[in-house]
């Protein structure tokens, strides 16, 4: 077993208030990880992330192996030193990005061959290479190499992909030997509960430090996603982290926490910030909207973030209209603060065993304001 520990400190129904300790620091769970695709959470310095309460972030194996190259990062002292982030980093396996290439890839039992989106050269990625790259980066949480299924997908092909993912998970586990980082397996199985069950059981038998649920938030309806969580989460070991990959909206996160998920990542808060979509308790403020042109108020008067304490909607609207970099930065500060606050509230609610009541209030706040959500 690797150098991390996981302790459930309180539970409320299926939801867990927990703590994960890594060599590079502890993470209070449930937690949300901002995405730092190219070894940077876009527009944020690591110091700013730390100030926002971020304790773990995600970096992308696929992007970093293509540019600057895992060897370059390793020679420069590893990813933490390279990007000046001293806390834990989780790296994805590259499987999802390869999946996103669509027709530009070909999958075999051995691995995946694809054309580099950067220079068109042929690149081959398999479980062993993914483990080697994540080791070179110095990742604290390594993800097993997986084959992500598109949506929709028929059962036979989904089964084939899920079984391949299981075999790749076992190869990943063997190739991970001697790496002090934690290794998480990834449950696949598309929208088929029986396949999710088979995947979860297979991974449990192999034994991983944590368990991720992959292949969701790929275009399926909200209810379908919840149905798959209901089918999957109870099959994962209670004494390991459960990580829902690539999810999601505040509502997605809250519903998954209720079902026992501990960890999340998504580009939503950072990407939406750069597009002027700002999260607020009553929905979204679209700062690009002309109605904010002379609005002296902050995005959310009740928000304690740096942006809301010092800047008006009118100023943020102006920065957005002018395409100013500072607009992206200030918007990102607000959205990441919103997600950090959301997770802190969720953790408190679980510790106080009032998650259901908190969720009702949360849903009411979102719903009550619906008529005023701008379009
Ligand atoms: Zn704010």
Coordinates of C-alpha atoms in Angstrom, one line a residue, residues 6-288:
X6 CA -7.8 7.8 4.5
X7 CA -10.0 8.2 7.5
X8 CA -13.8 8.6 7.6
X9 CA -14.5 11.1 10.4
X10 CA -18.2 11.3 10.2
X11 CA -21.0 10.1 8.1
X12 CA -24.6 11.2 7.3
X13 CA -26.6 8.6 5.4
X14 CA -24.2 7.4 2.7
X15 CA -22.2 10.7 2.7
X16 CA -18.8 10.8 4.4
X17 CA -16.8 13.6 6.0
X18 CA -13.3 12.2 5.6
X19 CA -9.6 13.1 5.6
X20 CA -6.9 11.9 3.2
X21 CA -3.3 12.4 4.2
X22 CA -0.6 12.3 1.6
X23 CA 3.2 12.9 2.0
X24 CA 2.6 16.4 0.6
X25 CA -0.3 17.3 2.8
X26 CA -3.8 16.5 4.0
X27 CA -7.1 16.9 2.1
X28 CA -10.4 17.4 3.8
X29 CA -13.2 15.4 2.0
X30 CA -15.5 15.8 0.2
X31 CA -13.2 17.9 -1.9
X32 CA -13.3 19.5 -5.4
X33 CA -10.1 19.6 -7.4
X34 CA -9.5 22.5 -9.9
X35 CA -8.1 21.3 -13.2
X36 CA -4.6 22.3 -14.2
X37 CA -4.4 20.8 -17.7
X38 CA -1.0 22.2 -18.7
X39 CA 0.5 22.2 -15.2
X40 CA -1.4 25.4 -14.5
X41 CA -5.0 26.1 -13.3
X42 CA -5.7 28.7 -15.9
X43 CA -5.1 32.3 -14.8
X44 CA -4.3 31.3 -11.1
X45 CA -0.9 31.3 -9.4
X46 CA -0.4 28.4 -6.9
X47 CA -0.3 31.0 -4.1
X48 CA -3.8 32.1 -5.1
X49 CA -5.1 28.6 -5.2
X50 CA -3.7 27.9 -1.8
X51 CA -5.3 31.1 -0.5
X52 CA -8.7 29.9 -1.9
X53 CA -8.3 26.7 0.2
X54 CA -7.4 24.4 -2.7
X55 CA -5.5 21.4 -1.2
X56 CA -5.2 19.1 -4.3
X57 CA -5.4 19.7 -8.0
X58 CA -5.5 17.7 -11.2
X59 CA -2.9 17.8 -14.0
X60 CA -3.2 16.0 -17.4
X61 CA -0.8 13.2 -18.3
X62 CA -1.8 13.3 -21.9
X63 CA -1.1 17.0 -22.4
X64 CA 2.1 17.0 -20.4
X65 CA 3.6 14.0 -22.1
X66 CA 3.2 15.7 -25.4
X67 CA 4.3 19.1 -24.2
X68 CA 6.8 19.7 -22.7
X69 CA 7.3 15.9 -22.3
X70 CA 7.5 13.9 -19.1
X71 CA 11.3 13.6 -19.4
X72 CA 11.6 17.4 -19.4
X73 CA 9.4 17.8 -16.3
X74 CA 11.3 15.0 -14.6
X75 CA 14.7 16.6 -15.4
X76 CA 13.5 19.8 -13.9
X77 CA 12.7 18.2 -10.6
X78 CA 9.1 16.9 -11.2
X79 CA 5.7 18.5 -11.6
X80 CA 5.5 20.1 -8.2
X81 CA 8.8 21.9 -8.5
X82 CA 8.1 22.7 -12.2
X83 CA 4.8 24.5 -11.4
X84 CA 5.6 25.6 -7.9
X85 CA 2.8 23.7 -6.2
X86 CA 3.8 21.8 -3.1
X87 CA 0.6 20.1 -2.2
X88 CA -0.8 16.9 -3.6
X89 CA -1.4 16.5 -7.4
X90 CA -3.6 13.9 -9.0
X91 CA -2.7 13.1 -12.6
X92 CA -5.2 11.5 -15.0
X93 CA -4.1 8.5 -17.0
X94 CA -4.5 10.1 -20.4
X95 CA -7.3 7.6 -21.3
X96 CA -10.0 10.3 -21.3
X97 CA -8.1 12.7 -23.4
X98 CA -7.3 10.0 -25.9
X99 CA -11.0 9.1 -25.9
X100 CA -11.8 12.7 -26.7
X101 CA -9.7 12.5 -29.9
X102 CA -12.5 10.4 -31.4
X103 CA -11.7 9.2 -34.9
X104 CA -8.0 10.2 -34.6
X105 CA -7.2 7.2 -32.4
X106 CA -7.1 3.4 -32.8
X107 CA -7.5 1.1 -29.8
X108 CA -6.0 -2.4 -29.5
X109 CA -5.6 -4.8 -26.6
X110 CA -2.1 -3.4 -26.3
X111 CA -3.0 0.3 -26.0
X112 CA -4.0 3.3 -28.0
X113 CA -2.3 4.9 -31.0
X114 CA -3.2 8.4 -31.9
X115 CA -2.0 11.5 -33.8
X116 CA -0.6 14.2 -31.6
X117 CA -2.9 17.2 -31.8
X118 CA 0.2 19.4 -31.4
X119 CA 2.3 18.2 -34.4
X120 CA 0.5 15.3 -36.0
X121 CA 3.1 12.7 -35.1
X122 CA 2.1 9.2 -34.1
X123 CA 2.0 8.6 -30.4
X124 CA 1.4 5.3 -28.6
X125 CA 0.0 5.2 -25.1
X126 CA -0.6 2.1 -23.0
X127 CA -0.9 1.2 -19.3
X128 CA 2.9 0.9 -18.9
X129 CA 3.6 4.2 -20.6
X130 CA 0.9 6.0 -18.7
X131 CA 2.3 4.7 -15.4
X132 CA 5.9 5.6 -16.4
X133 CA 4.8 9.2 -17.4
X134 CA 2.8 9.7 -14.1
X135 CA 5.9 8.4 -12.2
X136 CA 8.1 10.9 -14.0
X137 CA 5.8 13.7 -13.2
X138 CA 5.9 12.8 -9.5
X139 CA 2.1 12.5 -9.1
X140 CA 0.7 11.9 -5.6
X141 CA -2.3 10.1 -7.0
X142 CA -1.8 8.1 -10.2
X143 CA -4.8 7.0 -12.2
X144 CA -4.9 3.5 -13.9
X145 CA -5.0 3.6 -17.7
X146 CA -8.6 3.2 -18.9
X147 CA -10.8 3.0 -22.0
X148 CA -13.6 5.5 -21.6
X149 CA -16.9 4.6 -23.4
X150 CA -18.8 7.1 -25.4
X151 CA -22.4 7.9 -24.9
X152 CA -24.6 6.4 -26.2
X153 CA -23.0 3.0 -26.7
X154 CA -24.5 -0.5 -27.1
X155 CA -24.1 -3.0 -24.4
X156 CA -21.8 -5.4 -26.3
X157 CA -19.3 -2.7 -27.1
X158 CA -19.5 -1.2 -23.7
X159 CA -18.8 -4.6 -22.2
X160 CA -15.7 -5.1 -24.4
X161 CA -14.4 -1.7 -23.4
X162 CA -15.1 -2.3 -19.7
X163 CA -13.3 -5.7 -19.8
X164 CA -10.3 -4.1 -21.5
X165 CA -10.2 -1.4 -18.8
X166 CA -10.1 -4.1 -16.2
X167 CA -7.2 -5.8 -17.9
X168 CA -5.4 -2.4 -18.3
X169 CA -6.1 -1.7 -14.6
X170 CA -4.2 -4.9 -13.7
X171 CA -1.3 -4.0 -16.0
X172 CA -1.3 -0.5 -14.5
X173 CA -1.1 -2.0 -11.0
X174 CA 1.9 -4.2 -12.0
X175 CA 3.7 -1.3 -13.7
X176 CA 3.0 1.0 -10.7
X177 CA 5.1 -1.2 -8.3
X178 CA 7.6 0.7 -6.3
X179 CA 6.0 4.1 -6.9
X180 CA 5.2 5.8 -3.6
X181 CA 2.2 7.5 -5.1
X182 CA -1.3 6.1 -4.6
X183 CA -2.9 4.3 -7.5
X184 CA -6.7 4.6 -8.2
X185 CA -8.6 2.2 -10.4
X186 CA -11.4 3.5 -12.6
X187 CA -14.9 1.9 -12.8
X188 CA -16.3 1.9 -16.4
X189 CA -19.4 0.2 -17.8
X190 CA -21.2 3.0 -19.6
X191 CA -24.9 3.2 -18.6
X192 CA -25.3 -0.5 -17.8
X193 CA -25.6 -1.2 -14.1
X194 CA -24.6 -4.9 -14.5
X195 CA -21.4 -3.8 -16.3
X196 CA -20.6 -1.2 -13.7
X197 CA -21.1 -3.9 -11.1
X198 CA -18.7 -6.3 -12.9
X199 CA -16.1 -3.5 -13.2
X200 CA -16.3 -2.5 -9.6
X201 CA -15.9 -6.1 -8.4
X202 CA -13.0 -6.7 -10.7
X203 CA -11.2 -3.7 -9.5
X204 CA -11.9 -4.6 -5.8
X205 CA -10.4 -8.0 -6.4
X206 CA -7.3 -6.5 -7.9
X207 CA -7.1 -4.0 -5.0
X208 CA -6.4 -0.2 -5.4
X209 CA -5.7 2.7 -3.0
X210 CA -8.8 4.5 -4.2
X211 CA -11.6 4.0 -6.7
X212 CA -12.8 6.4 -9.4
X213 CA -16.0 6.4 -11.4
X214 CA -15.2 7.2 -15.0
X215 CA -17.3 7.4 -18.1
X216 CA -19.9 9.8 -16.7
X217 CA -20.7 13.4 -17.6
X218 CA -20.1 12.3 -21.2
X219 CA -23.5 13.6 -22.4
X220 CA -25.9 11.4 -20.5
X221 CA -29.0 12.9 -18.8
X222 CA -28.7 13.9 -15.1
X223 CA -31.1 11.0 -14.0
X224 CA -29.1 8.4 -15.9
X225 CA -25.9 9.6 -14.2
X226 CA -27.6 9.3 -10.7
X227 CA -28.8 5.8 -11.6
X228 CA -25.2 4.8 -12.5
X229 CA -24.0 6.2 -9.2
X230 CA -26.7 4.3 -7.3
X231 CA -25.5 1.2 -9.0
X232 CA -21.8 1.7 -8.5
X233 CA -21.0 3.6 -5.3
X234 CA -22.4 0.9 -2.9
X235 CA -20.0 -1.7 -4.5
X236 CA -16.9 0.3 -3.7
X237 CA -15.0 -0.3 -0.5
X238 CA -15.9 2.0 2.4
X239 CA -12.4 2.5 3.5
X240 CA -11.1 4.0 0.3
X241 CA -11.5 7.3 -1.5
X242 CA -14.3 7.4 -4.1
X243 CA -13.7 9.8 -6.9
X244 CA -16.2 10.9 -9.5
X245 CA -14.2 12.0 -12.5
X246 CA -15.1 15.1 -14.6
X247 CA -18.2 16.1 -12.5
X248 CA -19.6 18.7 -12.4
X249 CA -22.3 21.3 -11.7
X250 CA -23.0 22.2 -8.0
X251 CA -26.1 20.0 -8.2
X252 CA -24.1 17.1 -9.6
X253 CA -21.6 17.4 -6.8
X254 CA -24.2 17.6 -4.0
X255 CA -26.2 14.6 -5.4
X256 CA -23.0 12.5 -5.7
X257 CA -21.8 13.4 -2.1
X258 CA -25.2 12.2 -0.8
X259 CA -24.5 8.9 -2.5
X260 CA -21.0 8.6 -0.9
X261 CA -18.6 10.2 -3.3
X262 CA -15.6 12.0 -1.7
X263 CA -13.7 13.6 -4.5
X264 CA -14.4 15.6 -7.7
X265 CA -12.7 17.4 -10.5
X266 CA -14.1 19.5 -13.4
X267 CA -13.2 22.4 -15.7
X268 CA -16.6 24.0 -15.1
X269 CA -15.7 26.7 -12.5
X270 CA -12.5 27.8 -14.4
X271 CA -13.8 27.5 -18.0
X272 CA -17.1 29.1 -17.2
X273 CA -15.3 32.0 -15.4
X274 CA -13.4 32.8 -18.6
X275 CA -16.7 32.8 -20.5
X276 CA -18.2 35.2 -18.0
X277 CA -20.5 32.6 -16.3
X278 CA -20.3 33.3 -12.6
X279 CA -21.7 30.9 -10.0
X280 CA -24.0 32.4 -7.3
X281 CA -26.3 30.7 -4.8
X282 CA -29.3 31.6 -7.0
X283 CA -27.8 30.2 -10.2
X284 CA -25.5 32.1 -12.6
X285 CA -24.6 35.7 -13.2
X286 CA -23.7 36.2 -16.9
X287 CA -21.3 39.1 -16.5
X288 CA -21.2 39.7 -20.3

